[in-house]
PDB file of C-alpha atoms in Angstrom:
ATOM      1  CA  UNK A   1     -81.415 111.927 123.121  1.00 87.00           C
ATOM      2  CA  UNK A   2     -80.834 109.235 120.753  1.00 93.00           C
ATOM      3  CA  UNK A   3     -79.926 105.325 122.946  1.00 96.00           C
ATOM      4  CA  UNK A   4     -77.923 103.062 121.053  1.00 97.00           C
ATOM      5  CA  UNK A   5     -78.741  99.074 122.375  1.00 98.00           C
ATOM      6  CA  UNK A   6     -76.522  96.643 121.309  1.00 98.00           C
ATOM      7  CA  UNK A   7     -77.110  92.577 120.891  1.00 97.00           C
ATOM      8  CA  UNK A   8     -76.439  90.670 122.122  1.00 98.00           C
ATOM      9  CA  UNK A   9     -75.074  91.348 125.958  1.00 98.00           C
ATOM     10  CA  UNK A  10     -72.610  88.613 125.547  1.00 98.00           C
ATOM     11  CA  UNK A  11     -71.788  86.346 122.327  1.00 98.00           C
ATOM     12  CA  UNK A  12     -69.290  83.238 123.100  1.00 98.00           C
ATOM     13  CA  UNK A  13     -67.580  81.656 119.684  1.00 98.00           C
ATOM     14  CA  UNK A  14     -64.894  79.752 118.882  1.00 98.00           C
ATOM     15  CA  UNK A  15     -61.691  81.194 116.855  1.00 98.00           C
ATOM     16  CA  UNK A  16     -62.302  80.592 112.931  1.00 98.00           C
ATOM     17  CA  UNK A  17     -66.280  81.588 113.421  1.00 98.00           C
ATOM     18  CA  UNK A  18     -67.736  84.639 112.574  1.00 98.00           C
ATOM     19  CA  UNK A  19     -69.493  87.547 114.820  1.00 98.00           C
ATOM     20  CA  UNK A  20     -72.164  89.462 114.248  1.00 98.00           C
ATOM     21  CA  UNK A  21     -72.918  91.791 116.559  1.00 98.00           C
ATOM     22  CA  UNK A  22     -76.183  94.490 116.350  1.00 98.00           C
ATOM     23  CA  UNK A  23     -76.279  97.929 117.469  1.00 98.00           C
ATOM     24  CA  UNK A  24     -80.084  99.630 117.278  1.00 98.00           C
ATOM     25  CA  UNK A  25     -80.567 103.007 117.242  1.00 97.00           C
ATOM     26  CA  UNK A  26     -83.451 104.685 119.322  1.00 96.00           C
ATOM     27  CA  UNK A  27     -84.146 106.641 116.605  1.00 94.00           C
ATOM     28  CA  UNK A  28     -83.244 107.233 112.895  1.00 92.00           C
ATOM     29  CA  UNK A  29     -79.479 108.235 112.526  1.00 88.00           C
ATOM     30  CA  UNK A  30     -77.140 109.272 110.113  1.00 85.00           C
ATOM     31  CA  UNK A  31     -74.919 106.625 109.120  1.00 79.00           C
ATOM     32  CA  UNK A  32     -72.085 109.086 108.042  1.00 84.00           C
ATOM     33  CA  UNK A  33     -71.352 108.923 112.048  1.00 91.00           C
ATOM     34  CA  UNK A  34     -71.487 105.640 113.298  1.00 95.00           C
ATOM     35  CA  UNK A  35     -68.746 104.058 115.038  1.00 97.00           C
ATOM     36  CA  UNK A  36     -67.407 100.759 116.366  1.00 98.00           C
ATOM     37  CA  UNK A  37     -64.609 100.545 118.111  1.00 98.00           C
ATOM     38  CA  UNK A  38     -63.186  97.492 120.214  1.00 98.00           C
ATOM     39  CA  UNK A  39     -61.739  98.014 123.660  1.00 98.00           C
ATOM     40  CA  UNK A  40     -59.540  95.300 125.357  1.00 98.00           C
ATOM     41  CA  UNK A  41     -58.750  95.222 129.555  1.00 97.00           C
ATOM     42  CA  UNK A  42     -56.683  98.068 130.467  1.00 97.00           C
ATOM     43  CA  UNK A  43     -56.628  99.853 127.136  1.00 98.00           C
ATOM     44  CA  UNK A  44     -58.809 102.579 125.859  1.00 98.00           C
ATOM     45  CA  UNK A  45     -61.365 101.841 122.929  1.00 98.00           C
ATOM     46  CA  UNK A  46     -59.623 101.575 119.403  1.00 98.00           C
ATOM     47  CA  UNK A  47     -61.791 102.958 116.808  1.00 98.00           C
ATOM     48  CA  UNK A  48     -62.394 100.089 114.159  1.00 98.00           C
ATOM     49  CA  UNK A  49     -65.414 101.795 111.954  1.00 97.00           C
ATOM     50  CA  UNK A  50     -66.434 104.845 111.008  1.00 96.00           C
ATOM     51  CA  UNK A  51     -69.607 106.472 108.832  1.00 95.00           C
ATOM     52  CA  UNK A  52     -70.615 102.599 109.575  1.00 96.00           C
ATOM     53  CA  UNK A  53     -68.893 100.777 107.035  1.00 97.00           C
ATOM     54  CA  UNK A  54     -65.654 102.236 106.594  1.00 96.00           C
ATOM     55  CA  UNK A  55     -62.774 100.735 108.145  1.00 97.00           C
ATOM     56  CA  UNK A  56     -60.237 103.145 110.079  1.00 96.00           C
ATOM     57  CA  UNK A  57     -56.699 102.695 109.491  1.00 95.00           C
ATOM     58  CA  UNK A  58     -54.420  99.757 109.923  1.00 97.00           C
ATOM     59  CA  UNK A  59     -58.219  97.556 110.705  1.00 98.00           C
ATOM     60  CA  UNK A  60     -57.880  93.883 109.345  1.00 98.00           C
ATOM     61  CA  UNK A  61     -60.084  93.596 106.297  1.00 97.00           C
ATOM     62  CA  UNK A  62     -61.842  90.930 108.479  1.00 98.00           C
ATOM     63  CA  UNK A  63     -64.040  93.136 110.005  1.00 98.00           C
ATOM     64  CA  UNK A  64     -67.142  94.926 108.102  1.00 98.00           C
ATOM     65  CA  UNK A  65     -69.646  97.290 109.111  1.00 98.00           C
ATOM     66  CA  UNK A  66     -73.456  97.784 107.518  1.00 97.00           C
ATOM     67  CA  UNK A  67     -76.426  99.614 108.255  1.00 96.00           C
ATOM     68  CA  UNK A  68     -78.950 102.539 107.687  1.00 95.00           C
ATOM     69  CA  UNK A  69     -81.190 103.882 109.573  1.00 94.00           C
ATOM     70  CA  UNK A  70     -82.000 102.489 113.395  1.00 96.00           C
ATOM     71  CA  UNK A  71     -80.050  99.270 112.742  1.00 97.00           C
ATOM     72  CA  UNK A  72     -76.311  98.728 112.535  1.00 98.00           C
ATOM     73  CA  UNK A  73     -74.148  95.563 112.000  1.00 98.00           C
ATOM     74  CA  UNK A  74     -70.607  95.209 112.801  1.00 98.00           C
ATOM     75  CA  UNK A  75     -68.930  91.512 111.185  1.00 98.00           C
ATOM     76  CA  UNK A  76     -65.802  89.544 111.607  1.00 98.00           C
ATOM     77  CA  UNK A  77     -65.505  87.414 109.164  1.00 97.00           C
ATOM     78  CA  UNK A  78     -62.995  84.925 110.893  1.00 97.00           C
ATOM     79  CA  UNK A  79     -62.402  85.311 114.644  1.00 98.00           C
ATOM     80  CA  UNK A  80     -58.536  85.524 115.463  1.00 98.00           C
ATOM     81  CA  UNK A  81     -57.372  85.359 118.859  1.00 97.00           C
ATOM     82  CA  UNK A  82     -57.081  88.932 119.212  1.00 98.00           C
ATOM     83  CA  UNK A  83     -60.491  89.571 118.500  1.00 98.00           C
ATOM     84  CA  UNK A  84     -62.002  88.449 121.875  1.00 98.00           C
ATOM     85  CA  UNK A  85     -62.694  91.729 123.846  1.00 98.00           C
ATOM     86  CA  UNK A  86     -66.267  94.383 124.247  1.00 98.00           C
ATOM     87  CA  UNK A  87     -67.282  96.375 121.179  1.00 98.00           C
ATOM     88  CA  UNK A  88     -69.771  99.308 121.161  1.00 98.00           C
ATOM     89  CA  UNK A  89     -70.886 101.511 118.904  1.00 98.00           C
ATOM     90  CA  UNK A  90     -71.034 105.570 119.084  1.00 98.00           C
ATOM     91  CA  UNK A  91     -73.610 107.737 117.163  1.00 96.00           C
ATOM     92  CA  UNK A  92     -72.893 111.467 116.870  1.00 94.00           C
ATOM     93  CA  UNK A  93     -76.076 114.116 117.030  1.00 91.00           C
ATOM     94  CA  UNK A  94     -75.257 117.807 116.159  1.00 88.00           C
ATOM     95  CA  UNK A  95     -77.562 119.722 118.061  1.00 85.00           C
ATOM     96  CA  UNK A  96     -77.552 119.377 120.910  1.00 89.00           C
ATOM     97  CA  UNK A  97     -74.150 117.981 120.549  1.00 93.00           C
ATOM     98  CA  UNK A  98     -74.225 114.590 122.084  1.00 95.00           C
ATOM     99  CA  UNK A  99     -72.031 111.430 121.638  1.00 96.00           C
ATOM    100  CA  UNK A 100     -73.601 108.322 122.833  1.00 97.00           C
ATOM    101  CA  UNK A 101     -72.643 105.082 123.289  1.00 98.00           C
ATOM    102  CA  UNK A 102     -73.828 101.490 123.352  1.00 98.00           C
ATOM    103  CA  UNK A 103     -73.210  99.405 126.549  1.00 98.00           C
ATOM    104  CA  UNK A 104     -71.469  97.138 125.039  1.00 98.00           C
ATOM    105  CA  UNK A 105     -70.966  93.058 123.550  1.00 98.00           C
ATOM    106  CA  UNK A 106     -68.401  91.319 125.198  1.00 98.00           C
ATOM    107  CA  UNK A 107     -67.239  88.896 122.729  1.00 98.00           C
ATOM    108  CA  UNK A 108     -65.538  85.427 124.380  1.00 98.00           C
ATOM    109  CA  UNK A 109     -64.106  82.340 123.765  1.00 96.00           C
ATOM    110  CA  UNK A 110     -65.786  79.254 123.663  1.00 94.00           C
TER     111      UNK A 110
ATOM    112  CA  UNK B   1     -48.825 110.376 114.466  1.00 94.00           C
ATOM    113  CA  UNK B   2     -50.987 112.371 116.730  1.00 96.00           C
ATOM    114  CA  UNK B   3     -50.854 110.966 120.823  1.00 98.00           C
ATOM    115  CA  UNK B   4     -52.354 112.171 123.597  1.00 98.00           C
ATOM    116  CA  UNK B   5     -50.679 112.184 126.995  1.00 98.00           C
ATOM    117  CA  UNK B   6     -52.744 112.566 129.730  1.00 98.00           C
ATOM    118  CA  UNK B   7     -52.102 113.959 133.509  1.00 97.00           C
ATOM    119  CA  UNK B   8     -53.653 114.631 136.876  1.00 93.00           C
ATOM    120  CA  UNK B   9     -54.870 113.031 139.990  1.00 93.00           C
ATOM    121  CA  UNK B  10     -56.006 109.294 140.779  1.00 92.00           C
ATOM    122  CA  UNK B  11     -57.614 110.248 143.969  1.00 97.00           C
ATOM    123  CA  UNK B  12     -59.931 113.264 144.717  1.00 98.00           C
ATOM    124  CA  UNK B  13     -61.694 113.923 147.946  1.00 97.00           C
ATOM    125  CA  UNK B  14     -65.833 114.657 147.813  1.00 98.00           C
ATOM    126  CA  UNK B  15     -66.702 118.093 147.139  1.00 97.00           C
ATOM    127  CA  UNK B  16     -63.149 118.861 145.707  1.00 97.00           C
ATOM    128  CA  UNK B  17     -62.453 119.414 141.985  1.00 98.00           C
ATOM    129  CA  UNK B  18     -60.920 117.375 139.814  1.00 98.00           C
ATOM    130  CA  UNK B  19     -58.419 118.674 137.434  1.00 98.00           C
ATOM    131  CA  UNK B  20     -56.796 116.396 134.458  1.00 98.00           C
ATOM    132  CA  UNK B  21     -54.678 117.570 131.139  1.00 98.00           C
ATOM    133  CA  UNK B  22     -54.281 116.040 128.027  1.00 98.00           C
ATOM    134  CA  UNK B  23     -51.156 117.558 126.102  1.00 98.00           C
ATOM    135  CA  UNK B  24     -51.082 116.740 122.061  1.00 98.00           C
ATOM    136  CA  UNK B  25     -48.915 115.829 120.039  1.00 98.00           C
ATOM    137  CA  UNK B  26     -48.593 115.594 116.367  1.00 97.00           C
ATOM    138  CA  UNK B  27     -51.687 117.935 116.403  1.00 97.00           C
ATOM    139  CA  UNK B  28     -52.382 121.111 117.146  1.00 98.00           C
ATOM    140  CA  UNK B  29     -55.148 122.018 119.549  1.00 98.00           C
ATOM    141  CA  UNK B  30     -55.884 125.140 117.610  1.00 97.00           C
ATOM    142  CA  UNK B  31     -56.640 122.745 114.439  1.00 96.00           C
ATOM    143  CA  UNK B  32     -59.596 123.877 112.441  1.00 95.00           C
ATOM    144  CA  UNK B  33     -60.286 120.184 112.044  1.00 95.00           C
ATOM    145  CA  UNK B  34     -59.836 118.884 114.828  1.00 97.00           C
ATOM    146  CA  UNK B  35     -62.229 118.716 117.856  1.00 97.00           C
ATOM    147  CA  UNK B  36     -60.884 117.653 121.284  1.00 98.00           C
ATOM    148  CA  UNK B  37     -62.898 115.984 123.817  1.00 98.00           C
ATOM    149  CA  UNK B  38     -63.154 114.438 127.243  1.00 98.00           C
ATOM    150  CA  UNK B  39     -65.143 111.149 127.850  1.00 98.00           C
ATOM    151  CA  UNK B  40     -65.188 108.782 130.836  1.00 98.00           C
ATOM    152  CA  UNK B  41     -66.147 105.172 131.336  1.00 98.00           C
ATOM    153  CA  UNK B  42     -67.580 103.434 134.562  1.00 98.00           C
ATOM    154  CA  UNK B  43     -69.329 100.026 135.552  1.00 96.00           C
ATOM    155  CA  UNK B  44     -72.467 101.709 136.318  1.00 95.00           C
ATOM    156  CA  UNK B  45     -72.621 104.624 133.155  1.00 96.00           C
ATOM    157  CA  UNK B  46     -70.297 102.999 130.445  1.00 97.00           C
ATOM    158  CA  UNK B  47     -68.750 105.405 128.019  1.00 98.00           C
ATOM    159  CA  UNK B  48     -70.004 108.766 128.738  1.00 98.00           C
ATOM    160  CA  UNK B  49     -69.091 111.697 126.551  1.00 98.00           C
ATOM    161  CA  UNK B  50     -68.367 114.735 128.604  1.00 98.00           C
ATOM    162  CA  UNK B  51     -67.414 117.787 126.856  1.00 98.00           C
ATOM    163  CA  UNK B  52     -65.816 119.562 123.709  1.00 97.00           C
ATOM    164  CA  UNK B  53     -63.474 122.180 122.720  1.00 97.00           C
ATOM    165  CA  UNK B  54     -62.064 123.167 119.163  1.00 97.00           C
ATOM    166  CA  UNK B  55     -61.338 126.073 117.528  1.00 97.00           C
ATOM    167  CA  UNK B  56     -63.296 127.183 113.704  1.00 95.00           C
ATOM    168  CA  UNK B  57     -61.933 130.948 113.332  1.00 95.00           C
ATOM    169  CA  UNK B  58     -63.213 131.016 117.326  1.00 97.00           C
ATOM    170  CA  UNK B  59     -63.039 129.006 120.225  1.00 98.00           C
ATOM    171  CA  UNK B  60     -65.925 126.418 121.230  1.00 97.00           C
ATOM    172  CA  UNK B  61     -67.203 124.709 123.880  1.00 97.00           C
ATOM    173  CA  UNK B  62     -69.515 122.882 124.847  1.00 96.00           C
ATOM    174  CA  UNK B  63     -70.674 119.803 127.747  1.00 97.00           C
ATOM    175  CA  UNK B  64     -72.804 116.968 128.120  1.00 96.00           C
ATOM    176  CA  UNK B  65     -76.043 117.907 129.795  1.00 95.00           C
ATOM    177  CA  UNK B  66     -75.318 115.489 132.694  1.00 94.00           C
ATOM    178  CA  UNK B  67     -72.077 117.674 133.835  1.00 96.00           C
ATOM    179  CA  UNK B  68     -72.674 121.172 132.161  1.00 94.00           C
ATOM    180  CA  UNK B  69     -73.042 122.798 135.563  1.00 94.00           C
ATOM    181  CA  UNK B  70     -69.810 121.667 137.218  1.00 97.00           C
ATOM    182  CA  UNK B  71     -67.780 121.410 134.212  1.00 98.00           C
ATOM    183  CA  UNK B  72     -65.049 123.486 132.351  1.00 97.00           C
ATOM    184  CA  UNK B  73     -62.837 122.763 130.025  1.00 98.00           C
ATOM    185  CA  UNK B  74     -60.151 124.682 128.000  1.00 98.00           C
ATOM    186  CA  UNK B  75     -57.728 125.068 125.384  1.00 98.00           C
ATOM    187  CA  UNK B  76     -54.190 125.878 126.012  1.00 98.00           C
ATOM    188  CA  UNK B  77     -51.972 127.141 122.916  1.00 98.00           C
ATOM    189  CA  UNK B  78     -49.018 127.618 124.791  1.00 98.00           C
ATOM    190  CA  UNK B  79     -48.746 124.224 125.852  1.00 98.00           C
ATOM    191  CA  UNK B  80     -51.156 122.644 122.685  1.00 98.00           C
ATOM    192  CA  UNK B  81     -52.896 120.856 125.414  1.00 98.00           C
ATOM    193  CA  UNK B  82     -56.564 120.917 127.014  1.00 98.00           C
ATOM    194  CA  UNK B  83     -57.886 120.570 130.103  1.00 98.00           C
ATOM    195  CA  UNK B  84     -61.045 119.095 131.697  1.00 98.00           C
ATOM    196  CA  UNK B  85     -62.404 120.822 135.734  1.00 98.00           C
ATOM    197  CA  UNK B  86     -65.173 118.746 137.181  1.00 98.00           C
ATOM    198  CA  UNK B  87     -65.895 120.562 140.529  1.00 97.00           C
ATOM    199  CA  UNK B  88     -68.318 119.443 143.533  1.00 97.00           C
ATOM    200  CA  UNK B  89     -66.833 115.483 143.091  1.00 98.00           C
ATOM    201  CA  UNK B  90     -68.965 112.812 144.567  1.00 97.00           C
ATOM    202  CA  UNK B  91     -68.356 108.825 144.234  1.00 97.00           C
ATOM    203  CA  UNK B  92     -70.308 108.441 141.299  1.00 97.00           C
ATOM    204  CA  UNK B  93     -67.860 110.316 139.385  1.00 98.00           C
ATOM    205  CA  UNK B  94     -65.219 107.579 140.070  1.00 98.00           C
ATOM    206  CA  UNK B  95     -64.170 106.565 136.836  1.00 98.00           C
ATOM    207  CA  UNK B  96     -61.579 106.256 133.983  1.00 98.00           C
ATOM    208  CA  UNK B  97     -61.452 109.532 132.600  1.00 98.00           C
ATOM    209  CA  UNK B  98     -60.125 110.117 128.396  1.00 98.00           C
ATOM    210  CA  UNK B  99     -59.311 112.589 126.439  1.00 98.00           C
ATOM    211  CA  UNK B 100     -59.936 111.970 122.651  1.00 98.00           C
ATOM    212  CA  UNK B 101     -60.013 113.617 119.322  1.00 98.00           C
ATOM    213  CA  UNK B 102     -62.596 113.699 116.374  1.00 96.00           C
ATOM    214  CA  UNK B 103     -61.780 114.936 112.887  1.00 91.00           C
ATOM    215  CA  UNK B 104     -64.233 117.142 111.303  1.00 78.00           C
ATOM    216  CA  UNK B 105     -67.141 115.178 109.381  1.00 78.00           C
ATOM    217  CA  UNK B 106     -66.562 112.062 111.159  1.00 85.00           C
ATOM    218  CA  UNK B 107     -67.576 112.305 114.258  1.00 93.00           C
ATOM    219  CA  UNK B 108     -65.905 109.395 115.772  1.00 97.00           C
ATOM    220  CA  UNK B 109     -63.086 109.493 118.005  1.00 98.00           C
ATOM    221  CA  UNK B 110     -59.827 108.110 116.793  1.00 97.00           C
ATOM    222  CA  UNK B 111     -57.350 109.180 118.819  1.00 98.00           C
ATOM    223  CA  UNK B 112     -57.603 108.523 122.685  1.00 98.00           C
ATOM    224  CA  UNK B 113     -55.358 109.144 125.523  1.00 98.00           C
ATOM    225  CA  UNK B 114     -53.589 106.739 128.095  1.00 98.00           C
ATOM    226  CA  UNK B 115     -56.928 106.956 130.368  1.00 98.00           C
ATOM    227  CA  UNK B 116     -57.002 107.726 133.967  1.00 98.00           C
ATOM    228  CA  UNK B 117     -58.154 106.031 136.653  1.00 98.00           C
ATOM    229  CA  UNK B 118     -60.036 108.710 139.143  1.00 98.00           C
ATOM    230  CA  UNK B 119     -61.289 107.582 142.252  1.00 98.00           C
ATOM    231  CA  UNK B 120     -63.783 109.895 144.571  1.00 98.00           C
ATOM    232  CA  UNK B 121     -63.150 108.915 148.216  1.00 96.00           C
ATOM    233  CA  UNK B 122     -62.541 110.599 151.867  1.00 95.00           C
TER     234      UNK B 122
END
C-alpha cells in the first residue's frame, strides 16, 4: 500500500508569508488523484485540490498545487488568517481500492 | 448542492456494533457517478478510509483491509441514504466517523458529512 509523508510536521508563519508544504509518495502515483484538503477544529476536511493542481470550487486562487510522481507541493501564496489549520493530502489506488492519507502539517501562527 | 446528514450513536459498548447513516441530499445514492464512502479520523490512525458503495449498472462494495471482516455497509434507495455496521467494537475504534462522496475520475472526496464523534467504552 502506497504511504503518503508529509513535511514538515509543523510549519509556524506569519500572515502575508507564503507556505509550502510537501507531501511524498511511497511510491510512484498518478497525479490525476491527488488531493489536499484543509481541515479546521471541529469541522470535517474541505477538499482544496484535486488531480494535484486543480483547485476545487469556491478555493481562493491563493492556493496552488504541483507535482508528479512521488513528490507533491501544495502553496499559499499569501497566508490570510483563515488559512492557519492541518492540511493532508489523499492519493487514490484502484486495485486494491485504497484511499490513503498523509498525517498531516499543522500550519500556525507566528 | 449535495449534503450529507449523518446519524447514529456517540457511545457504543465493547463487543457491540456500531451502526451510523448518512442520508443524501442533492444526490442520489444510486448515481452512476457517484461513489459513497465512510472514513474515520483518530489521534492515533489519522484519516482512515473505511469502505465504499456505488452503484455502475450493479451495486458495489468494497472495505479497507484493516476492517473488511467486521464491516458492512449498504445502500438504501428508499431513503437515498447509506449505512456503515462495524461489529465486535473495541476502544481503538473510538473515533470521528464520516461519510463522504467521490465523483467518478477524481477520486477525492468533496463532499463530507457533519462527522460523528463515536466513543467505545463500558
Amino acid at each position: 500500500e502506497i504511504v503518503l509523508t508529509q513535511s514538515p510536521g509543523t510549519l509556524s508563519l506569519s500572515p502575508g508569508e507564503r507556505a509550502t508544504l510537501s507531501c511524498r509518495a511511497s511510491q510512484s502515483v498518478s497525479s490525476s488523484i491527488l488531493g489536499w484538503y484543509q481541515q479546521k477544529p471541529g469541522q470535517a476536511p474541505r477538499l482544496l485540490i484535486y488531480g494535484a493542481s486543480s483547485r476545487a470550487t469556491g478555493i481562493p486562487d491563493r492556493f496552488s498545487g504541483s507535482g508528479s510522481g512521488t513528490d507533491f507541493t501544495l502553496t499559499i501564496s499569501r497566508l490570510e488568517p483563515e488559512d492557519f489549520a492541518v492540511y493532508y493530502c489523499q492519493q487514490h489506488s484502484i486495485s486494491p481500492p485504497t484511499y490513503p492519507f498523509g498525517q498531516g502539517t499543522k500550519l500556525e501562527i507566528k | 448542492q449535495v449534503q450529507l446528514q449523518q446519524s447514529g450513536p456517540g457511545l457504543v459498548k465493547p463487543s457491540q456494533t456500531l451502526s451510523l447513516t448518512c442520508a443524501i441530499s442533492g444526490d442520489s445514492v444510486s448515481s452512476n457517478s457517484a461513489t459513497w464512502h465512510w472514513i474515520r479520523q483518530s489521534p492515533s490512525r489519522g484519516l482512515e478510509w473505511l469502505g465504499r458503495t456505488y452503484y455502475r449498472s450493479e451495486w458495489f462494495k468494497d472495505c479497507a483491509v484493516s476492517v473488511k471482516s467486521r464491516m458492512t455497509i449498504n445502500p438504501d434507495t428508499s431513503k437515498n441514504q447509506f449505512s456503515l455496521q462495524l461489529n465486535s467494537m473495541t476502544p481503538e475504534d473510538t473515533a470521528i466517523y464520516y461519510c463522504a462522496r467521490t465523483v467518478a475520475g477524481t477520486g477525492v472526496f468533496q463532499i463530507w458529512g457533519q462527522g460523528t464523534m463515536v466513543t467505545v467504552s463500558s
